[in-house]
XYZ file of C-alpha atoms in Angstrom:
706
model
C 0.000 0.000 0.000
C 1.438 3.374 -1.001
C 1.814 6.188 1.465
C -0.845 8.192 -0.363
C -3.307 5.294 -0.293
C -2.677 4.746 3.405
C -3.228 8.441 4.098
C -6.516 8.464 2.219
C -7.790 5.321 3.945
C -6.889 6.721 7.359
C -8.414 10.066 6.465
C -11.753 8.651 5.315
C -11.988 6.546 8.478
C -11.382 9.629 10.616
C -13.931 11.631 8.625
C -16.628 9.009 9.197
C -15.902 9.020 12.922
C -16.146 12.817 12.925
C -19.533 13.047 11.210
C -20.930 9.814 12.661
C -21.789 8.298 9.263
C -20.241 5.147 7.810
C -20.958 6.266 4.235
C -19.472 9.763 4.473
C -17.175 10.862 1.652
C -14.951 13.878 1.206
C -16.248 16.965 -0.558
C -14.203 18.110 -3.501
C -11.032 19.710 -2.170
C -11.209 18.337 1.395
C -8.837 15.434 0.937
C -6.541 17.497 -1.281
C -6.117 19.953 1.616
C -5.547 17.138 4.131
C -2.973 15.478 1.887
C -1.114 18.764 1.402
C -0.921 19.247 5.163
C -0.118 15.669 6.211
C 2.099 14.452 3.374
C 3.421 17.719 1.978
C 3.587 19.687 5.280
C 2.499 22.671 3.229
C 0.852 25.976 3.910
C -2.695 26.017 2.594
C -5.566 28.475 2.323
C -9.064 27.001 2.023
C -11.829 29.344 0.888
C -15.096 27.433 0.878
C -18.727 28.225 1.585
C -20.176 27.837 5.069
C -21.133 24.223 5.713
C -18.579 22.794 3.266
C -16.609 21.154 6.074
C -13.511 23.227 6.728
C -13.302 21.995 10.318
C -13.211 18.411 9.052
C -9.994 19.241 7.202
C -8.095 20.371 10.262
C -9.514 17.772 12.660
C -8.750 14.882 10.319
C -5.307 16.289 9.507
C -4.634 16.652 13.239
C -5.485 13.005 13.925
C -3.198 11.809 11.128
C -0.328 14.080 12.135
C -0.601 13.051 15.795
C -0.387 9.396 14.780
C 2.871 10.267 13.039
C 4.219 11.684 16.295
C 3.570 15.364 15.647
C 2.814 17.772 18.454
C -0.567 19.390 19.128
C -2.380 21.581 16.639
C -2.804 25.208 17.657
C -6.118 26.519 16.378
C -6.487 30.310 16.408
C -10.202 30.951 16.673
C -11.823 34.383 16.950
C -14.978 33.823 18.988
C -15.941 31.906 22.106
C -19.066 30.532 20.404
C -16.859 29.128 17.666
C -14.540 27.533 20.223
C -17.422 25.809 22.002
C -18.763 24.327 18.783
C -15.330 23.251 17.596
C -14.531 21.457 20.855
C -17.834 19.572 20.643
C -17.103 18.574 17.043
C -13.600 17.442 17.974
C -14.859 15.177 20.744
C -17.040 13.290 18.256
C -13.924 12.322 16.295
C -11.890 11.413 19.349
C -9.833 14.597 19.102
C -8.821 15.907 22.511
C -9.428 19.659 22.245
C -9.071 22.286 24.960
C -9.267 26.071 24.949
C -7.505 28.938 26.641
C -9.648 32.062 26.656
C -10.891 34.864 28.875
C -13.737 32.816 30.370
C -11.789 29.809 31.671
C -8.772 31.336 33.420
C -9.444 28.990 36.342
C -8.689 26.035 34.035
C -5.452 27.324 32.492
C -3.143 25.482 34.862
C -4.938 22.207 34.120
C -4.715 22.855 30.378
C -0.990 23.576 30.573
C -0.467 20.407 32.604
C -2.335 18.405 29.942
C -0.099 19.947 27.279
C 2.996 18.963 29.253
C 1.701 15.376 29.433
C 0.972 15.427 25.675
C -2.712 14.784 26.333
C -3.940 17.570 24.039
C -4.486 17.187 20.304
C -5.865 20.670 19.601
C -5.343 23.842 21.630
C -7.775 26.609 20.755
C -6.633 30.163 21.483
C -7.906 33.589 20.512
C -5.671 35.886 18.465
C -5.645 38.294 21.418
C -4.223 35.569 23.672
C -1.125 35.385 21.473
C -0.132 38.817 22.737
C -0.912 38.218 26.392
C 2.503 38.844 27.986
C 2.442 35.773 30.243
C 1.247 33.468 27.455
C 3.567 35.002 24.850
C 6.662 34.796 27.028
C 6.052 31.719 29.184
C 3.950 29.257 27.179
C 4.183 30.231 23.509
C 7.927 29.557 22.933
C 7.626 25.973 24.212
C 4.432 25.506 22.232
C 6.078 26.710 19.024
C 8.871 24.175 19.504
C 6.311 21.336 19.795
C 3.571 22.526 17.479
C 2.355 19.969 14.968
C 0.161 22.253 12.874
C -1.110 25.819 13.003
C -4.697 26.514 11.952
C -6.061 30.026 11.475
C -9.853 29.935 11.374
C -11.915 32.823 9.941
C -8.677 33.907 8.279
C -10.267 36.860 6.494
C -9.744 38.665 9.827
C -6.047 38.816 8.920
C -6.734 41.236 6.119
C -7.488 44.888 6.772
C -9.249 44.767 3.405
C -11.754 42.366 4.942
C -15.070 43.267 6.501
C -14.099 42.031 9.956
C -10.442 42.984 10.355
C -8.988 42.283 13.800
C -5.536 43.773 14.408
C -4.430 40.855 16.592
C -4.640 38.556 13.563
C -1.750 40.466 12.002
C 0.544 38.988 14.660
C 0.082 35.576 13.105
C 2.583 36.589 10.441
C 5.231 36.822 13.165
C 4.142 33.521 14.705
C 4.328 31.758 11.345
C 7.785 33.168 10.753
C 8.985 31.581 14.032
C 7.844 28.076 13.123
C 9.980 25.437 11.460
C 9.393 25.192 7.712
C 8.142 21.599 8.010
C 5.192 22.562 10.241
C 2.028 22.738 8.125
C -0.175 25.819 8.318
C -3.839 25.968 7.346
C -6.015 29.065 7.008
C -9.759 28.774 6.432
C -12.552 31.204 5.637
C -15.883 31.350 3.850
C -15.815 35.052 3.098
C -12.963 36.392 1.022
C -12.719 38.114 -2.331
C -9.570 37.930 -4.454
C -7.893 40.863 -2.720
C -8.400 39.322 0.725
C -7.245 35.911 -0.548
C -4.005 37.438 -1.824
C -3.455 39.303 1.445
C -4.031 36.192 3.587
C -1.771 34.089 1.358
C 0.978 36.654 1.831
C 0.609 36.393 5.618
C 0.819 32.601 5.446
C 3.903 32.793 3.259
C 5.687 35.043 5.722
C 8.895 33.341 4.688
C 9.700 32.179 1.170
C 9.064 28.481 0.543
C 12.113 27.948 -1.595
C 14.988 29.593 -3.465
C 13.815 32.453 -5.631
C 10.262 32.375 -4.309
C 8.466 35.415 -2.980
C 6.511 35.336 0.265
C 3.182 33.624 -0.352
C 4.302 31.685 -3.445
C 4.392 28.368 -1.618
C 0.812 28.647 -0.354
C -1.680 26.152 -1.793
C -5.050 27.854 -2.292
C -8.130 25.647 -2.549
C -11.129 27.704 -3.480
C -14.555 26.334 -4.258
C -17.842 27.732 -5.540
C -19.687 29.832 -2.992
C -23.240 29.283 -4.208
C -25.637 28.142 -1.480
C -28.403 26.169 -3.133
C -30.426 25.959 0.069
C -30.835 29.717 0.493
C -33.812 31.601 -0.902
C -32.810 35.279 -0.993
C -35.062 38.312 -1.084
C -35.157 42.055 -0.438
C -38.179 43.957 0.864
C -37.887 47.745 0.919
C -40.284 49.475 3.298
C -40.587 53.165 4.033
C -39.422 53.358 7.679
C -38.545 51.522 10.892
C -42.189 51.312 11.953
C -43.117 49.515 8.725
C -40.238 47.059 9.063
C -41.161 46.205 12.642
C -44.832 45.915 11.719
C -43.949 43.492 8.904
C -41.920 41.445 11.371
C -44.789 41.369 13.869
C -47.141 40.277 11.097
C -45.005 37.512 9.608
C -42.344 36.282 12.068
C -44.292 33.132 12.896
C -44.560 32.304 9.171
C -40.789 32.097 8.737
C -39.519 28.492 8.760
C -38.111 26.997 11.935
C -35.998 29.225 14.136
C -33.486 31.808 13.035
C -31.600 35.045 13.511
C -32.840 38.617 13.115
C -29.802 40.854 12.597
C -29.759 44.569 13.443
C -26.996 47.140 12.938
C -26.918 48.548 16.482
C -27.256 47.323 20.054
C -30.188 49.665 20.680
C -32.055 48.305 17.655
C -31.534 44.716 18.807
C -32.761 45.448 22.323
C -35.761 47.511 21.145
C -36.796 44.943 18.537
C -36.502 42.036 20.967
C -38.561 43.927 23.539
C -41.321 44.689 21.021
C -41.513 41.093 19.806
C -41.469 39.717 23.358
C -44.192 42.111 24.445
C -46.346 40.783 21.607
C -45.865 37.157 22.647
C -42.963 36.060 20.429
C -40.233 33.879 21.931
C -37.121 35.909 21.144
C -34.030 37.127 22.990
C -31.607 39.980 22.375
C -27.964 39.039 21.699
C -25.340 41.789 21.505
C -21.766 42.508 22.477
C -23.145 44.057 25.672
C -25.079 40.937 26.664
C -23.667 39.056 29.651
C -21.455 36.127 28.597
C -23.511 33.514 30.455
C -26.717 34.903 28.965
C -25.220 34.750 25.474
C -24.239 31.118 26.004
C -27.734 30.329 27.243
C -29.325 32.102 24.272
C -27.175 30.187 21.771
C -28.215 26.909 23.391
C -31.897 27.897 23.364
C -31.741 28.706 19.656
C -30.041 25.405 18.883
C -32.778 23.562 20.804
C -35.476 25.604 19.014
C -36.702 26.971 22.337
C -36.867 30.467 20.831
C -38.166 31.576 17.479
C -35.202 33.889 16.962
C -32.268 35.690 18.486
C -32.345 39.403 17.686
C -28.646 39.988 17.277
C -25.906 42.344 16.266
C -22.847 41.032 14.438
C -21.720 39.674 17.841
C -23.558 36.507 16.764
C -21.614 35.712 13.648
C -18.520 33.726 12.852
C -18.632 30.142 13.954
C -22.146 29.921 15.368
C -23.255 26.524 14.142
C -26.891 25.503 13.929
C -27.083 23.358 10.775
C -30.890 23.559 10.523
C -31.225 27.317 11.037
C -34.395 28.120 9.119
C -34.042 31.825 8.355
C -31.854 34.899 8.588
C -33.533 38.280 8.433
C -31.820 41.670 8.470
C -33.397 44.862 9.804
C -30.914 47.147 8.111
C -28.191 46.072 5.719
C -24.565 45.211 6.576
C -22.018 47.506 4.941
C -20.819 45.106 2.230
C -21.978 42.048 0.275
C -19.059 40.133 1.805
C -20.279 40.831 5.338
C -23.830 40.007 4.289
C -22.771 36.679 2.770
C -20.970 35.777 5.981
C -24.073 36.395 8.109
C -26.633 34.747 5.850
C -24.301 31.753 5.659
C -25.476 30.779 9.131
C -28.730 29.480 7.557
C -29.472 26.294 5.641
C -26.183 24.541 6.288
C -27.734 21.096 6.596
C -31.208 21.596 5.181
C -32.707 21.810 1.725
C -34.218 25.242 2.214
C -33.801 28.358 4.336
C -35.178 31.846 3.876
C -32.990 34.952 3.795
C -34.685 38.349 3.712
C -33.163 41.832 3.818
C -35.246 44.794 5.004
C -32.881 47.748 4.375
C -33.294 51.065 6.181
C -32.845 54.668 5.142
C -30.477 55.148 8.083
C -28.094 52.366 6.989
C -25.574 54.677 5.304
C -25.215 56.846 8.423
C -24.565 53.788 10.568
C -22.017 52.407 8.072
C -20.192 55.732 8.064
C -20.032 55.838 11.854
C -18.544 52.360 12.231
C -16.137 52.806 9.310
C -14.647 56.018 10.696
C -14.562 54.721 14.284
C -12.367 51.761 13.273
C -9.721 53.725 11.353
C -6.512 54.750 13.145
C -5.965 58.486 13.512
C -2.438 59.834 13.014
C -2.598 62.561 15.658
C -3.971 60.156 18.254
C -1.395 57.501 17.399
C 1.476 59.944 17.763
C 0.030 61.128 21.074
C -0.005 57.560 22.418
C 3.549 56.794 21.278
C 4.828 60.038 22.817
C 3.159 59.228 26.149
C 4.875 55.841 26.474
C 8.447 55.100 27.455
C 10.406 52.211 28.926
C 8.308 51.908 32.095
C 5.013 50.014 31.630
C 1.864 52.144 31.672
C -1.508 50.492 32.260
C -4.362 51.147 29.859
C -6.414 53.109 32.462
C -3.401 55.258 33.306
C -2.621 55.821 29.625
C -6.260 56.747 29.002
C -5.891 59.575 31.510
C -2.713 60.769 29.761
C -3.841 60.898 26.127
C -7.552 61.817 26.225
C -8.781 58.824 24.238
C -11.627 56.665 25.441
C -10.956 53.089 26.484
C -12.419 51.177 23.519
C -10.808 53.227 20.699
C -7.593 53.419 22.738
C -7.413 49.634 23.024
C -7.959 49.262 19.282
C -5.302 51.858 18.520
C -2.811 50.163 20.856
C -3.359 46.877 19.033
C -2.691 48.519 15.675
C 0.462 50.201 16.992
C 1.551 46.930 18.594
C 1.199 45.082 15.290
C 3.107 47.904 13.600
C 5.918 47.460 16.154
C 5.684 50.937 17.720
C 4.441 49.779 21.138
C 4.503 46.507 22.998
C 2.312 44.964 25.655
C 4.278 43.731 28.660
C 3.508 42.731 32.232
C 2.009 45.810 33.864
C 0.892 47.623 30.716
C 2.368 49.141 27.573
C 5.807 50.433 26.580
C 7.183 52.195 23.523
C 9.599 50.114 21.474
C 11.547 53.069 20.125
C 11.168 51.765 16.586
C 10.338 54.392 13.961
C 6.662 54.593 13.129
C 5.157 56.326 10.113
C 1.432 56.759 9.572
C 0.592 54.957 6.348
C -1.900 57.523 5.069
C -1.997 56.104 1.544
C -2.925 52.648 2.824
C -5.737 53.904 5.014
C -7.047 56.089 2.220
C -7.178 53.032 -0.032
C -9.006 51.044 2.635
C -11.486 53.876 3.223
C -12.149 54.164 -0.503
C -12.665 50.427 -0.806
C -15.141 50.453 2.070
C -17.128 53.183 0.360
C -17.152 51.088 -2.817
C -18.338 48.041 -0.865
C -21.156 50.090 0.639
C -22.258 51.022 -2.866
C -22.115 47.340 -3.829
C -24.537 46.635 -0.992
C -26.894 49.313 -2.300
C -26.541 47.722 -5.739
C -27.464 44.330 -4.237
C -30.643 45.818 -2.816
C -31.688 47.274 -6.176
C -30.459 44.648 -8.629
C -33.015 42.970 -10.885
C -30.613 40.090 -11.486
C -30.005 36.955 -9.442
C -29.116 37.858 -5.876
C -26.988 34.780 -5.144
C -25.061 35.363 -8.349
C -24.510 38.974 -7.270
C -23.064 37.859 -3.910
C -20.824 35.291 -5.569
C -19.438 37.856 -7.999
C -18.839 40.219 -5.068
C -16.571 37.524 -3.656
C -14.891 37.055 -7.050
C -16.390 33.596 -7.539
C -16.083 32.926 -11.278
C -18.548 30.026 -11.065
C -21.417 32.453 -10.350
C -24.671 31.655 -12.153
C -28.386 32.357 -11.560
C -29.733 30.437 -8.575
C -33.345 30.047 -9.763
C -34.643 30.531 -6.206
C -34.328 34.181 -5.183
C -37.090 36.762 -5.538
C -35.639 38.009 -8.831
C -35.192 34.552 -10.333
C -38.402 32.870 -9.187
C -40.643 35.756 -8.159
C -41.380 37.311 -4.786
C -41.750 34.518 -2.238
C -42.465 36.610 0.865
C -45.721 38.401 1.799
C -45.841 42.182 1.493
C -48.982 43.047 3.430
C -48.796 44.387 6.981
C -51.558 43.897 9.529
C -53.283 46.922 11.032
C -52.771 45.684 14.602
C -49.061 45.150 13.908
C -48.766 48.669 12.502
C -50.332 50.104 15.650
C -48.138 48.003 17.938
C -44.955 48.943 16.071
C -45.838 52.634 16.124
C -46.551 52.484 19.852
C -43.265 50.711 20.500
C -41.265 53.249 18.513
C -43.091 56.061 20.290
C -41.865 54.783 23.644
C -39.978 57.488 25.493
C -37.673 57.692 28.466
C -34.195 56.217 28.933
C -32.588 56.206 32.403
C -29.339 58.143 32.864
C -27.264 56.435 35.514
C -25.502 58.959 37.758
C -21.754 58.930 38.161
C -20.788 57.484 41.545
C -16.987 57.698 41.434
C -14.378 60.107 40.108
C -12.271 58.849 37.175
C -8.782 57.428 37.618
C -6.091 59.983 36.827
C -8.206 63.113 37.339
C -5.797 64.345 40.018
C -2.967 64.303 37.458
C -4.927 66.852 35.433
C -5.373 69.310 38.275
C -8.747 68.031 39.488
C -8.322 67.347 43.223
C -10.694 64.375 43.550
C -10.352 60.631 43.995
C -12.556 57.710 44.892
C -16.290 57.929 45.349
C -18.306 61.078 44.815
C -19.783 62.295 48.097
C -23.457 61.362 48.336
C -24.275 64.981 49.171
C -22.792 66.087 45.814
C -24.131 63.373 43.494
C -26.780 63.782 40.830
C -29.841 61.589 41.011
C -30.899 59.168 38.312
C -31.836 61.166 35.222
C -33.853 60.668 32.086
C -33.323 61.150 28.363
C -36.068 61.295 25.792
C -34.247 58.604 23.770
C -30.860 57.327 22.617
C -29.513 58.708 19.373
C -29.339 55.130 18.082
C -32.948 54.255 18.983
C -35.280 53.115 16.229
C -38.073 55.458 17.290
C -37.292 58.962 18.523
C -33.625 58.415 17.698
C -34.313 59.316 14.066
C -35.774 62.723 14.915
C -32.935 63.392 17.339
C -30.273 62.440 14.791
C -31.737 65.049 12.453
C -31.873 67.625 15.252
C -28.195 67.123 16.139
C -26.856 66.521 12.628
C -23.787 68.492 11.567
C -24.890 71.853 10.244
C -28.372 71.717 11.799
C -29.591 75.201 12.795
C -30.203 75.996 16.477
C -33.906 76.653 16.976
C -36.551 76.469 19.731
C -37.779 72.983 20.598
C -40.510 71.682 18.282
C -43.959 71.194 19.871
C -44.065 67.441 19.197
C -40.619 67.014 20.769
C -41.666 69.007 23.833
C -44.815 66.916 24.142
C -42.747 63.728 24.092
C -40.486 65.150 26.821
C -43.521 65.935 28.962
C -44.521 62.274 28.660
C -41.100 61.275 29.996
C -41.604 63.489 33.034
C -45.118 62.136 33.563
C -43.765 58.552 33.675
C -40.771 59.419 35.868
C -41.120 57.691 39.227
C -39.087 60.199 41.231
C -39.164 60.128 45.020
C -40.026 63.822 45.227
C -41.355 66.180 42.569
C -38.935 68.906 41.392
C -39.483 72.368 42.827
C -37.670 74.301 40.084
C -36.071 74.021 36.616
C -32.497 75.045 35.732
C -30.888 74.921 32.281
C -27.322 74.181 31.293
C -25.457 77.007 29.511
C -25.241 75.636 25.957
C -22.458 76.698 23.595
C -23.974 75.116 20.481
C -27.757 75.123 21.016
C -28.746 77.899 23.444
C -32.158 78.433 21.829
C -32.995 74.728 21.962
C -31.958 74.226 25.597
C -33.548 77.449 26.873
C -36.862 76.791 25.114
C -36.927 73.192 26.329
C -36.293 74.220 29.931
C -38.914 76.989 29.741
C -41.433 74.680 28.125
C -41.033 71.976 30.776
C -41.275 74.562 33.542
C -44.454 75.992 32.065
C -46.158 72.626 31.619
C -45.098 71.525 35.098
C -46.030 74.879 36.649
C -42.544 75.162 38.097
C -40.370 78.253 38.422
C -37.686 78.522 35.743
C -34.560 79.861 37.430
C -32.530 80.350 34.247
C -29.230 78.798 33.240
C -26.143 78.106 35.294
C -23.445 80.725 34.754
C -20.253 79.673 32.943
C -17.257 80.080 35.271
C -13.543 80.212 34.592
C -14.106 80.799 30.904
C -16.753 78.067 30.645
C -16.337 74.429 29.644
C -13.171 73.496 27.746
C -12.364 70.565 25.493
C -14.428 68.697 22.942
C -16.761 65.692 23.073
C -15.247 62.258 22.620
C -12.365 62.290 25.103
C -12.001 59.994 28.060
C -13.444 60.512 31.522
C -10.476 62.213 33.201
C -10.076 64.775 30.423
C -13.814 65.331 30.113
C -14.024 66.001 33.850
C -11.028 68.344 33.741
C -12.677 70.296 30.931
C -15.772 71.083 33.004
C -14.409 71.073 36.559
C -15.672 74.140 38.450
C -16.783 75.701 35.139
C -20.412 76.179 36.264
C -21.727 78.493 38.944
C -25.113 78.587 40.651
C -24.261 81.711 42.679
C -26.544 83.967 40.619
C -29.529 81.639 40.987
C -31.889 81.554 43.951
C -31.892 77.790 44.469
C -34.832 76.663 46.627
C -34.631 73.750 49.028
C -35.800 70.640 47.214
C -35.098 68.692 44.011
C -34.090 70.640 40.888
C -34.716 69.501 37.300
C -31.496 70.149 35.309
C -32.109 70.422 31.551
C -29.579 69.940 28.713
C -29.642 68.840 25.084
C -27.397 65.723 25.152
C -25.574 63.449 27.572
C -22.465 61.540 26.604
C -19.825 61.065 29.282
C -22.191 62.545 31.928
C -19.386 64.545 33.516
C -20.969 67.864 32.538
C -24.170 66.869 34.320
C -22.180 65.507 37.271
C -20.236 68.745 37.817
C -23.322 70.912 37.284
C -25.279 68.797 39.760
C -22.473 69.197 42.293
C -22.681 72.989 41.948
C -26.453 72.928 42.440
C -26.189 70.617 45.469
C -23.627 72.933 47.022
C -26.012 75.844 46.390
C -28.787 74.191 48.383
C -30.635 71.742 46.118
C -31.497 68.556 48.019
C -31.427 66.556 44.772
C -30.656 67.163 41.098
C -32.582 65.295 38.413
C -30.867 65.579 34.989
C -33.045 65.596 31.884
C -31.719 65.622 28.304
C -33.166 65.104 24.866
C -30.594 62.608 23.607
C -28.383 60.026 25.241
C -25.360 59.106 23.142
C -24.149 55.538 22.957
């Protein structure tokens, strides 16, 4: 028996154990990838549609390599949900798989002991774990020496041309460069166009494979057709959010099986789930802000068909595996056909039919623009961070107070700078490496332009009169694209268009809901004392604001639209509109305060004095309360701009408001402003009012950001 024949026989046996079927056979390309890894010890990139069986390639290859005496496979996996599913799949094939991630720190010592005893076949780690100082310096070197194969799942994350770029994936190039040439490397993805494929291949070929070869030349790329015959695609354009929600209320139960309803924002997911639940539908919200245990529970409930749908942001994406998922519906479109293909690929993986429907929104472009700009590095900010670091480690909270960048964008920027070699994460925080760093403006301009083009492609998908599956395939540079015969353009509209009157009323009432709590600040921010603000620890109870209210969040489906127009760049300052004032009065009527306010005070607004003054006067008049006027700006008034971190925001407003000119009565005071973001303006203003005699301060704003 030849070596190749033996490998194939062993591989097919392992495959049948993995899938639990004695008649299972390889899909086209699966064995070729396994053979390249096991016999050729090559570097391979597999681009195949969701459900094709990419995990079978690396689990079978792992079993064969381990039998040859190779060390454990290291599987870099981006999401916890993906890790859980992969470990379950591995167990079915007798593959001993364990994970190291942020949720099982209590198990790390056991995992490392298992590795030392060679009792682990596959170690799953997140890309972020590769740069954890303790893991990188204590465990990774020994692991690299023993590694039998490296697998990079969802490899499109490597490419900053991709729709889901994660900076930590860029470090894999360095990891690959450290490994012996005979260690096979596999990258897999279902969502990559030609540009992303070329970029990923270059990362895999971090070192040349032979004399005269360029990086990436030795990479075997196995790419299959991306058509999904089980999916029935459609697009339904409705006039507004109320119509889309009303359609969903009318027809959710008619959609097959259980599925996923995707939204573009956290607020939209929460609001939609609440509306559907209130009307008797078994749904749950699933976002990046959902508690980890609750997310795990929700995934399990969907898999067991105990809910009709999860209403989710993109947090429920890569790797979630429910083979019989019956439908995927989008309230609002993702920003590119590539991203859309990735999400709809969750459906119909092991069934003959699944329904995929897009309900685009007029606000989609604004949301795309926000997320696109928020994820791009800024040169001035990057230089500020590098200048603030030296040889001594600085923690992220301490650095935040030094550079005036909020935690989330700061962490993303640090990752980009780390990958670029300008900073390095060490025990205790971050240090500067001293290596020269140049902002690659041309590269980021190209990426920004490509993202704009992809957004237009998504608009084109919505409006095309051609086959929708063919359109998605061509967007991913699949040259096998052909009409599917199933979508609404190929076979006719398959979804109902009518909307029930009761559903329309319910949706309108839900979107007309007003009132969002504003949690008061309870503690001063770390590092404020370094900026000349002499406070630390908890805010004295006698100086705190009470719980406030906002009319709505800017991202809300209902009143958020009107507020986004009101606060849009270039919008003219004007007195509050009657309908907006009436909605604010409803918020006050529903407010369950302990004691009714005795007076109204306005914030001194730099950008919208007419709006804030008229709102405060209007609320005072309706509530038959005295309007005391606005707080006086002190010390030149507030300094700084929105968007900084807490310490800088506090420093910009510290002791910049005075209540000395106001006759503050004893009792609660309603404090009125246009927007709340960091809440430090309201916190400092409330402190001034409390010191002037108010027994409580109840903040009220039109819009809550975030």
